[in-house]
XYZ file of C-alpha atoms in Angstrom:
635
model
C -21.926 -8.043 34.336
C -22.704 -8.328 38.136
C -19.392 -7.664 40.394
C -18.920 -10.400 42.711
C -19.258 -9.181 46.306
C -16.478 -9.139 48.827
C -15.393 -12.598 49.822
C -15.716 -13.678 53.630
C -12.966 -14.025 55.819
C -10.501 -16.860 55.258
C -11.983 -20.438 55.622
C -9.185 -22.836 56.503
C -9.121 -26.474 57.624
C -6.826 -27.983 60.338
C -4.805 -30.769 59.626
C -7.021 -33.186 61.573
C -10.210 -32.307 59.276
C -8.245 -31.943 56.000
C -9.976 -35.239 54.836
C -13.544 -34.119 55.334
C -13.454 -30.345 54.955
C -14.313 -29.247 51.331
C -11.669 -28.024 48.999
C -12.904 -24.313 49.314
C -10.808 -21.148 50.530
C -11.419 -17.737 50.634
C -8.638 -15.126 50.708
C -8.865 -11.901 53.088
C -11.610 -9.665 52.274
C -11.061 -6.607 49.749
C -12.443 -3.799 48.368
C -11.993 -2.273 44.615
C -10.054 1.164 44.989
C -8.867 2.691 41.548
C -6.377 2.636 39.153
C -6.029 5.722 36.898
C -7.009 8.009 40.028
C -4.090 6.693 41.878
C -1.762 7.421 39.330
C -3.066 10.906 39.030
C -2.895 11.422 42.794
C 1.014 10.705 42.354
C 1.236 13.096 39.365
C -0.344 15.915 41.796
C 1.581 14.828 45.126
C 4.742 14.137 43.577
C 5.262 15.631 40.098
C 8.909 15.702 40.119
C 9.201 12.232 41.205
C 10.898 9.590 38.666
C 7.777 7.774 36.763
C 10.050 6.030 34.200
C 13.679 5.605 33.785
C 14.334 4.778 30.208
C 17.982 4.275 29.545
C 19.319 7.707 30.041
C 16.066 9.732 30.108
C 14.169 10.132 33.375
C 10.466 11.019 33.098
C 8.853 12.311 35.875
C 5.191 11.784 36.826
C 4.464 15.471 35.781
C 6.451 14.492 32.235
C 4.194 11.256 31.811
C 0.921 13.000 32.893
C 1.391 15.599 30.387
C 2.438 13.475 27.646
C -0.609 11.280 28.125
C -2.549 14.275 27.971
C -1.370 14.978 24.535
C -1.954 11.750 23.232
C -5.440 11.432 24.822
C -6.368 14.976 23.138
C -5.098 13.629 19.681
C -7.090 10.419 19.902
C -10.387 11.891 21.353
C -12.078 12.905 18.236
C -11.789 9.451 17.044
C -11.736 7.303 19.888
C -14.468 7.024 22.044
C -14.992 5.526 25.938
C -15.277 1.712 25.486
C -13.617 1.469 22.328
C -10.765 -1.457 21.888
C -7.611 0.075 20.914
C -4.905 -2.492 19.636
C -1.459 -1.483 20.589
C 1.431 -2.801 18.910
C 4.392 -1.209 21.073
C 6.969 -2.697 23.040
C 8.295 -2.130 26.671
C 9.034 1.517 26.367
C 8.123 4.927 27.635
C 5.860 5.123 24.675
C 3.913 2.215 25.793
C 3.446 3.496 29.142
C 2.253 7.119 27.974
C -0.240 5.169 25.492
C -1.761 2.818 28.403
C -2.319 6.196 30.369
C -3.715 8.012 27.651
C -6.290 5.365 26.579
C -7.266 4.814 30.525
C -8.076 8.626 30.368
C -10.192 8.400 27.410
C -11.868 5.635 29.003
C -10.803 3.486 25.620
C -9.882 -0.441 26.330
C -6.258 -1.252 26.317
C -5.667 -4.187 24.224
C -1.743 -5.166 24.148
C -0.789 -7.127 20.892
C 3.259 -6.300 21.465
C 5.544 -5.048 18.991
C 5.735 -7.954 16.401
C 2.016 -9.623 16.609
C 2.238 -11.143 13.391
C 0.269 -9.734 10.486
C -2.342 -12.690 10.028
C -2.900 -12.771 13.726
C -3.539 -9.324 13.888
C -5.594 -9.402 11.127
C -8.034 -12.113 12.610
C -8.190 -9.962 15.686
C -9.489 -6.924 13.744
C -12.077 -9.019 11.953
C -13.402 -10.820 15.044
C -13.424 -7.798 17.318
C -14.627 -4.280 16.952
C -11.137 -2.484 17.007
C -11.275 1.385 16.740
C -7.588 1.739 15.502
C -4.063 0.183 15.793
C -1.384 2.023 17.373
C 2.301 1.243 16.384
C 4.805 1.625 13.815
C 3.255 1.325 10.351
C 5.586 -1.486 9.306
C 4.195 -3.822 11.928
C 0.436 -3.258 11.067
C -1.568 -5.352 8.733
C -2.072 -4.287 5.231
C -5.424 -2.982 5.669
C -3.969 -0.715 8.373
C -0.830 0.381 6.703
C -3.106 1.503 3.683
C -5.576 3.413 6.005
C -5.638 6.779 7.519
C -2.751 7.451 9.888
C -3.256 9.873 12.697
C 0.572 10.468 13.799
C 0.879 10.380 17.732
C 3.275 12.692 19.992
C 4.836 9.742 21.709
C 8.523 9.281 22.895
C 10.772 8.109 20.189
C 13.870 7.736 22.427
C 14.889 5.228 25.209
C 14.852 1.495 25.560
C 12.668 -0.417 22.581
C 11.593 3.066 21.435
C 9.644 2.874 18.136
C 10.766 5.308 15.401
C 7.449 6.827 14.682
C 3.927 5.870 15.943
C 0.677 6.377 14.247
C -3.006 5.576 15.155
C -4.056 3.546 12.217
C -7.700 3.427 11.083
C -9.108 1.455 8.291
C -12.210 1.900 6.240
C -12.989 -1.976 5.936
C -15.573 -3.707 7.984
C -14.724 -4.011 11.736
C -15.461 -7.230 13.774
C -18.738 -7.021 15.831
C -17.417 -8.052 19.307
C -16.998 -5.038 21.646
C -15.424 -5.045 25.165
C -18.004 -4.307 28.152
C -18.290 -0.573 29.105
C -16.577 -1.139 32.389
C -13.418 -2.818 30.752
C -10.143 -1.258 31.447
C -8.022 -3.548 29.215
C -8.467 -6.756 27.250
C -5.975 -9.582 26.451
C -5.690 -12.484 23.821
C -5.708 -15.916 24.938
C -5.306 -18.907 22.806
C -8.393 -20.282 21.214
C -9.587 -23.741 20.287
C -11.013 -22.931 17.150
C -7.508 -21.470 15.621
C -8.433 -17.742 16.360
C -7.238 -16.024 19.593
C -10.300 -15.119 21.865
C -10.207 -11.863 24.046
C -10.785 -11.238 27.662
C -12.189 -8.238 29.345
C -11.113 -6.990 32.712
C -12.244 -4.156 34.689
C -10.729 -1.630 36.847
C -11.804 -2.849 40.146
C -10.591 -6.341 39.348
C -7.165 -4.920 38.678
C -7.124 -2.673 41.409
C -7.443 -5.339 44.049
C -4.509 -7.093 42.534
C -2.515 -3.935 42.531
C -3.612 -3.415 46.390
C -2.186 -6.822 47.090
C 1.076 -6.077 45.131
C 2.030 -2.954 46.814
C 0.866 -4.561 50.418
C 2.932 -7.697 49.969
C 6.113 -6.148 48.331
C 5.917 -2.660 50.015
C 6.431 -1.053 46.423
C 6.712 2.752 47.271
C 8.089 6.005 46.207
C 12.050 5.533 45.931
C 11.675 2.083 44.425
C 12.162 0.735 40.910
C 9.673 -1.819 39.389
C 10.622 -3.513 36.216
C 8.901 -3.266 33.085
C 10.079 -6.684 31.713
C 7.177 -9.074 30.711
C 6.233 -9.315 27.084
C 3.399 -6.821 26.048
C 1.238 -9.559 25.024
C 1.519 -11.299 28.202
C -0.789 -10.113 30.823
C 1.279 -9.757 33.694
C 2.742 -6.928 32.115
C -0.389 -5.125 33.046
C 0.557 -5.763 36.811
C 4.008 -4.407 36.208
C 3.091 -1.328 34.624
C 0.115 -0.117 36.678
C 2.112 -1.574 39.889
C 4.696 1.261 39.388
C 2.456 3.826 38.154
C 0.000 3.488 41.304
C 2.873 3.471 44.016
C 4.783 6.477 42.742
C 7.340 4.187 42.094
C 9.564 4.416 38.937
C 9.042 2.193 36.094
C 12.405 0.618 34.110
C 11.581 -0.836 30.716
C 13.896 -3.782 30.117
C 16.247 -4.129 26.944
C 15.148 -6.900 24.572
C 18.212 -9.004 25.208
C 17.169 -9.447 28.935
C 14.808 -12.087 28.042
C 17.545 -14.115 25.995
C 20.148 -14.450 28.562
C 19.712 -14.762 32.164
C 22.983 -13.466 33.141
C 22.275 -10.283 30.910
C 18.639 -10.262 32.969
C 20.972 -9.974 36.606
C 23.258 -7.439 35.026
C 20.344 -5.325 34.328
C 18.617 -5.915 37.559
C 22.055 -4.628 39.111
C 22.690 -1.790 36.609
C 19.213 -0.495 36.770
C 19.078 -0.806 40.906
C 15.794 -2.460 40.431
C 14.050 -3.224 43.801
C 10.978 -5.039 42.350
C 10.679 -7.409 39.378
C 8.207 -9.668 37.661
C 9.417 -12.291 35.334
C 8.425 -15.773 33.686
C 9.419 -18.927 35.777
C 11.323 -20.333 33.059
C 13.388 -17.094 32.586
C 14.296 -17.141 36.771
C 14.907 -21.089 36.942
C 18.574 -20.820 35.408
C 19.598 -18.283 38.005
C 18.741 -20.720 40.723
C 20.929 -23.328 39.439
C 23.956 -20.952 40.044
C 25.132 -18.789 43.126
C 22.785 -15.845 43.346
C 24.429 -12.460 42.839
C 24.894 -10.833 46.260
C 25.272 -7.304 45.032
C 21.317 -6.563 43.837
C 18.961 -4.279 45.533
C 16.275 -6.565 44.509
C 13.981 -7.147 47.294
C 10.843 -8.630 45.797
C 10.821 -11.156 42.762
C 7.355 -12.461 41.586
C 7.597 -15.254 39.072
C 4.781 -17.150 37.506
C 3.438 -18.472 34.172
C 4.669 -22.012 34.356
C 5.441 -24.676 37.250
C 8.353 -23.829 39.295
C 10.628 -26.848 39.725
C 12.651 -25.930 42.498
C 12.825 -23.700 45.643
C 15.157 -20.659 46.057
C 18.461 -21.371 47.969
C 19.519 -20.077 50.967
C 22.112 -17.400 49.148
C 18.797 -15.908 47.476
C 18.317 -12.400 49.122
C 15.171 -11.508 47.554
C 11.881 -12.614 48.529
C 10.401 -14.911 45.867
C 6.581 -15.198 45.376
C 5.682 -18.239 43.024
C 2.451 -17.070 41.593
C -0.394 -18.544 39.671
C -3.106 -16.942 37.772
C -5.139 -17.202 34.427
C -5.773 -14.125 32.640
C -9.542 -14.606 33.212
C -8.819 -14.235 36.895
C -6.772 -10.926 36.497
C -2.988 -11.713 36.350
C -2.525 -13.264 39.705
C -5.012 -15.397 42.269
C -2.374 -17.161 44.498
C 1.043 -16.875 45.560
C 3.503 -18.936 47.683
C 6.338 -16.748 49.467
C 9.714 -18.095 49.600
C 12.891 -16.772 51.308
C 16.457 -17.899 51.751
C 15.808 -18.280 55.457
C 13.261 -20.845 55.046
C 13.977 -24.332 56.373
C 13.293 -26.017 53.072
C 15.368 -23.450 50.785
C 17.093 -25.013 47.964
C 15.289 -28.022 47.903
C 14.697 -29.740 44.324
C 10.861 -29.739 44.725
C 8.006 -27.974 43.141
C 6.813 -25.406 45.876
C 2.801 -24.995 45.819
C 1.147 -22.149 44.054
C 0.077 -20.859 47.365
C -2.796 -19.733 49.119
C -5.671 -17.024 48.003
C -5.113 -13.316 47.479
C -7.415 -10.817 48.944
C -10.778 -11.140 47.590
C -10.409 -14.592 45.819
C -12.321 -17.556 46.355
C -10.822 -21.087 45.309
C -12.968 -24.070 44.792
C -11.600 -27.518 43.788
C -14.256 -29.450 42.085
C -14.994 -32.913 40.639
C -16.537 -33.494 37.267
C -20.048 -32.440 38.193
C -18.714 -29.208 39.590
C -18.989 -30.052 43.498
C -16.178 -29.417 45.827
C -14.091 -32.557 46.550
C -12.582 -33.227 50.014
C -9.264 -31.389 50.908
C -6.439 -33.700 49.652
C -8.101 -34.879 46.674
C -7.362 -33.535 43.335
C -9.988 -31.713 40.877
C -10.403 -28.916 38.653
C -9.678 -25.582 40.217
C -12.326 -22.866 39.916
C -11.934 -19.325 40.879
C -14.365 -16.587 41.857
C -14.318 -13.257 43.636
C -13.147 -9.635 43.011
C -10.558 -11.244 40.709
C -12.632 -12.363 37.970
C -12.694 -10.695 34.468
C -15.692 -9.396 33.144
C -15.622 -12.106 30.793
C -14.689 -13.109 26.850
C -15.841 -11.003 24.294
C -17.835 -14.252 23.014
C -21.105 -14.271 25.168
C -21.535 -18.030 24.354
C -17.719 -18.717 25.575
C -18.330 -16.652 28.609
C -21.423 -18.574 29.558
C -19.465 -21.809 29.164
C -16.481 -20.647 31.240
C -18.055 -18.570 34.034
C -20.520 -20.765 35.798
C -22.778 -20.272 38.824
C -21.260 -21.992 41.956
C -22.441 -25.066 43.159
C -25.275 -24.531 45.842
C -24.161 -26.833 48.540
C -20.611 -25.319 48.676
C -19.923 -22.647 51.468
C -19.991 -19.585 48.889
C -22.704 -17.446 50.068
C -21.427 -14.195 48.703
C -20.028 -15.559 45.146
C -21.944 -15.259 42.220
C -19.732 -17.075 39.578
C -16.968 -19.098 39.306
C -14.216 -19.283 36.447
C -13.475 -23.058 35.305
C -9.808 -22.626 34.868
C -9.163 -26.180 33.227
C -6.320 -26.838 35.581
C -5.803 -29.832 38.021
C -4.779 -29.140 41.554
C -5.105 -30.318 45.049
C -5.931 -28.312 48.007
C -3.730 -28.781 51.203
C -5.376 -28.949 54.708
C -4.106 -25.039 55.085
C -5.828 -23.962 51.927
C -3.023 -23.849 49.813
C -2.746 -25.505 46.359
C -0.605 -27.985 44.456
C -0.525 -27.754 40.894
C -0.570 -30.956 38.902
C -1.290 -30.005 35.467
C -4.109 -29.579 32.653
C -7.080 -31.249 32.364
C -7.387 -30.711 28.474
C -5.120 -29.955 25.465
C -3.864 -26.652 26.562
C -0.328 -26.565 27.435
C 2.218 -23.989 28.827
C 5.435 -23.446 26.772
C 8.133 -21.157 28.059
C 5.236 -19.909 30.450
C 2.581 -18.977 27.947
C -0.705 -20.679 27.739
C -1.157 -22.553 24.453
C -4.037 -24.165 22.788
C -2.870 -26.806 20.589
C -5.946 -26.541 18.353
C -4.842 -23.241 17.609
C -1.489 -24.062 16.590
C -3.048 -26.892 14.323
C -5.475 -24.670 12.792
C -2.382 -22.217 11.762
C -0.651 -25.064 9.951
C -3.991 -26.087 8.350
C -4.459 -22.443 6.773
C -1.342 -23.436 4.551
C -2.905 -25.148 1.179
C 0.001 -27.514 1.439
C -1.312 -28.847 4.480
C -4.205 -31.152 4.632
C -4.389 -31.631 8.450
C -2.125 -31.091 11.493
C -1.928 -32.327 15.207
C 0.380 -31.057 17.544
C 1.779 -33.049 20.464
C 4.039 -31.949 23.600
C 7.185 -33.785 23.987
C 9.129 -33.109 27.548
C 12.566 -33.640 28.643
C 13.758 -35.340 31.912
C 13.290 -31.783 33.786
C 9.775 -31.188 32.508
C 10.430 -28.627 29.895
C 8.042 -28.862 27.202
C 8.447 -28.109 23.334
C 5.975 -28.547 20.585
C 5.894 -31.215 17.585
C 3.533 -30.682 14.580
C 2.712 -33.714 12.675
C 1.586 -32.768 9.365
C -0.208 -34.580 6.588
C 0.503 -32.775 3.177
C -1.946 -32.509 0.642
C -1.828 -34.645 -2.375
C 1.279 -34.020 -4.563
C 2.464 -31.196 -2.209
C 6.119 -31.238 -1.140
C 6.191 -28.653 1.658
C 9.550 -27.508 3.238
C 9.530 -27.144 6.913
C 11.274 -23.924 7.235
C 8.557 -22.132 4.707
C 5.852 -23.755 6.879
C 7.246 -22.404 9.984
C 7.631 -19.031 8.542
C 4.106 -19.037 7.406
C 2.719 -19.860 10.932
C 4.630 -17.126 12.689
C 2.051 -14.793 11.163
C -0.401 -16.390 13.253
C 1.146 -17.584 16.418
C 3.258 -15.917 19.369
C 6.891 -17.098 19.568
C 6.222 -19.638 22.123
C 3.738 -21.430 20.085
C 5.588 -22.081 16.989
C 6.656 -25.962 17.164
C 10.264 -26.658 17.629
C 9.973 -29.684 15.218
C 7.767 -30.514 12.189
C 7.206 -34.541 11.069
C 5.366 -35.517 7.930
C 3.133 -38.174 8.290
C 1.208 -40.242 5.721
C -1.794 -41.225 8.243
C -2.443 -40.337 11.989
C -2.876 -43.295 14.247
C -6.283 -43.679 15.659
C -7.210 -45.296 19.081
C -10.198 -47.619 19.747
C -12.692 -44.613 19.634
C -11.635 -43.482 16.425
C -9.865 -40.456 17.587
C -6.202 -39.507 16.879
C -3.958 -41.558 19.193
C -2.152 -38.357 20.416
C 0.365 -40.515 22.752
C 1.162 -43.135 19.861
C 1.957 -40.005 17.619
C 4.254 -38.476 20.323
C 5.918 -41.768 20.966
C 7.222 -41.831 17.317
C 9.124 -38.681 17.871
C 12.864 -39.505 18.497
C 13.606 -38.789 21.852
C 16.011 -35.813 22.879
C 19.657 -36.518 22.363
C 20.569 -38.012 25.828
C 23.899 -36.651 26.236
C 25.860 -33.745 25.310
C 29.070 -34.980 24.733
C 30.123 -35.076 21.274
C 31.988 -38.388 21.266
C 28.649 -39.863 22.275
C 26.420 -38.172 19.766
C 26.048 -40.707 16.751
C 24.712 -37.960 14.757
C 27.971 -35.688 14.968
C 28.899 -34.178 11.722
C 31.991 -35.994 10.375
C 35.246 -33.791 10.654
C 33.710 -31.286 13.127
C 35.670 -29.770 15.771
C 35.431 -30.392 19.597
C 33.583 -27.196 19.942
C 31.372 -27.675 16.805
C 30.404 -30.875 18.553
C 29.626 -29.446 21.649
C 27.360 -27.002 20.595
C 25.591 -29.221 17.897
C 24.881 -31.951 20.767
C 23.746 -29.285 23.214
C 21.408 -27.666 20.551
C 19.923 -30.999 19.650
C 19.546 -31.789 23.266
C 17.891 -28.380 23.702
C 15.565 -28.772 20.757
C 14.948 -32.593 20.835
C 15.953 -32.611 17.063
C 18.583 -34.981 16.346
C 18.896 -33.974 12.721
C 20.010 -30.448 13.494
C 22.946 -29.839 11.503
C 26.011 -27.288 11.844
C 24.586 -25.457 8.816
C 21.279 -24.586 10.376
C 20.456 -21.100 11.876
C 19.712 -21.312 15.517
C 16.259 -19.472 15.317
C 15.389 -21.342 12.118
C 16.098 -24.559 13.867
C 13.465 -23.801 16.651
C 15.383 -21.999 18.902
C 13.717 -19.534 21.294
C 14.375 -17.135 24.099
C 14.584 -19.878 26.672
C 16.709 -22.267 24.648
C 18.997 -19.533 23.885
C 19.579 -18.827 27.647
C 19.930 -22.763 28.466
C 22.351 -22.916 25.486
C 24.487 -20.146 26.620
C 24.742 -21.346 30.228
C 25.733 -24.822 28.956
C 28.497 -23.292 26.865
C 29.525 -21.179 29.740
C 29.732 -24.107 31.996
C 31.610 -26.440 29.690
C 33.986 -23.826 28.301
C 34.280 -21.029 30.672
C 33.331 -18.511 28.012
C 30.446 -16.404 28.582
C 28.673 -15.153 25.172
C 25.854 -12.765 24.932
C 22.570 -13.813 23.163
C 23.047 -11.419 20.283
C 26.283 -13.143 19.386
C 24.312 -16.336 19.183
C 21.469 -14.424 17.177
C 23.902 -12.548 14.718
C 25.556 -15.939 14.044
C 24.318 -16.918 10.480
C 24.512 -20.688 11.668
C 25.911 -23.095 14.110
C 29.238 -23.266 12.627
C 29.942 -19.542 12.854
C 28.503 -19.490 16.401
C 31.007 -22.348 17.304
C 33.987 -20.703 15.655
C 33.130 -17.506 17.619
C 33.272 -19.508 20.901
C 36.727 -20.762 19.688
C 37.903 -17.426 18.963
C 36.891 -16.482 22.730
C 38.607 -19.494 24.159
C 41.975 -18.958 22.101
C 44.602 -17.079 24.244
C 45.465 -13.893 22.525
C 49.445 -13.266 22.203
C 50.957 -10.815 24.328
C 50.293 -7.206 23.145
C 47.499 -8.112 20.751
């Protein structure tokens, strides 16, 4: 595809003309640079500088360069430039080495994560021309487990390290969709057909985002950059390559950092991190309590969901509220906040900010024409940030469109329709107002409701499925699946949820399932989703056990506290003490909120692994009682 030209100088309105100026804004000019070449420059200039600090092991730029060369050599006879390679690894040194090796070959890095779900991975390989999958054999789909395995010399020590890694090839027919020749990586986004769709991003686009990150945060040699974001979530590309292109060190995060916000800040402290990227739902609990004052963290980039409050005056890091779809290369706008700001600590959503270098923003009406500033509309994005497109040409043509002729867009040749509803302010900043379609965000991940519905409908026990979103008073959402069973079927909720986990990422698995005989219809004969959602019992209003009419008879005070809190967070009044936390719909975000509530109410701090290892909620409450009970002297 044609690479968009450099955006012109910023086009901003003054407060006096906000009502008449069009909702068009350009970020500062930008020119693409390089990604792999920058890493290789650091490997030559500072070979002994730490590139990855992985637990007790330090990998220098020289070490990383040599390891990537070995992996590239092992793959080069089987993987060609432009080939898609699915990577089923977690945040680890092995992942970093793999990313560099594939870039060196010219192959297209397709991150799937360490537990992508067998059916989901199989669907990807059926649709896309994936040359091979890289990962531990046990996590691969059956066809790749039984195929040819090429052992890879990847690190097997450190945080989240795999025990053994292979490149798995299969003789079965491969999908037909290939990535464009200039792609550096491709990522999966939720698909309305029930199968994930892949978007390809070029090195030029990522380089512009990385140049902004380094300039904005000052990331440089001697700094430490987090490697925290889930591998299948595209911001992890920003983390990984920001560190490697700046001469800084990457620090892979242990898995329990995503379950417990206090563990996260402990890790920031213990790792002496200076720069971090994190999902908004993970960071929000940190802003509700005093900010740790012994951190070296200078810059924190958050995104993936609407931020509902501003950092307080005690927050010592500069916080960047970032927005950007995968189709626009991770981040397109940011709003920077500091503890010294006059509005620090306000319980209001900050804007998603202004355009990054090389980015053009246009807010349009239904016909694609810019609306006046101050009016809401659909956000369309253009400039260097744009991805090359989907691996489906028809979908690319629908979502990446020509700009309107009357707009002040002389050097932009295409715009991506985000489907997000926004409002442009007089200064060119954007306020995020929601989605225009059925796509939603749960725990920071974009989810197409149709994909979740299609996952349930794969099961022969389900005739049809409709998924709705229920939000609590703070705006946090959970998915509810409304299912019509097939005639004579008596499906079990737990079995259905286990089945869809093979198709869906964790955040897309509904927290609740309802069985219905029929779906209500609106005047146009379509499913009345608001009426369906209204039939779901509201979340428990109180966490006080005595006010919980569903509390188990004979439960202890601690059991009632745990039960009421879990019911409130999940919005499932029927959850019982005998239910396992994750089987009941618990996620990493819910776990963090549960642990925070327990600590606030009891003064006892438990860790996420202790919750996850508990057989059920009664066992978790017993552990909490044990920690609350004073120990006899000398015990």
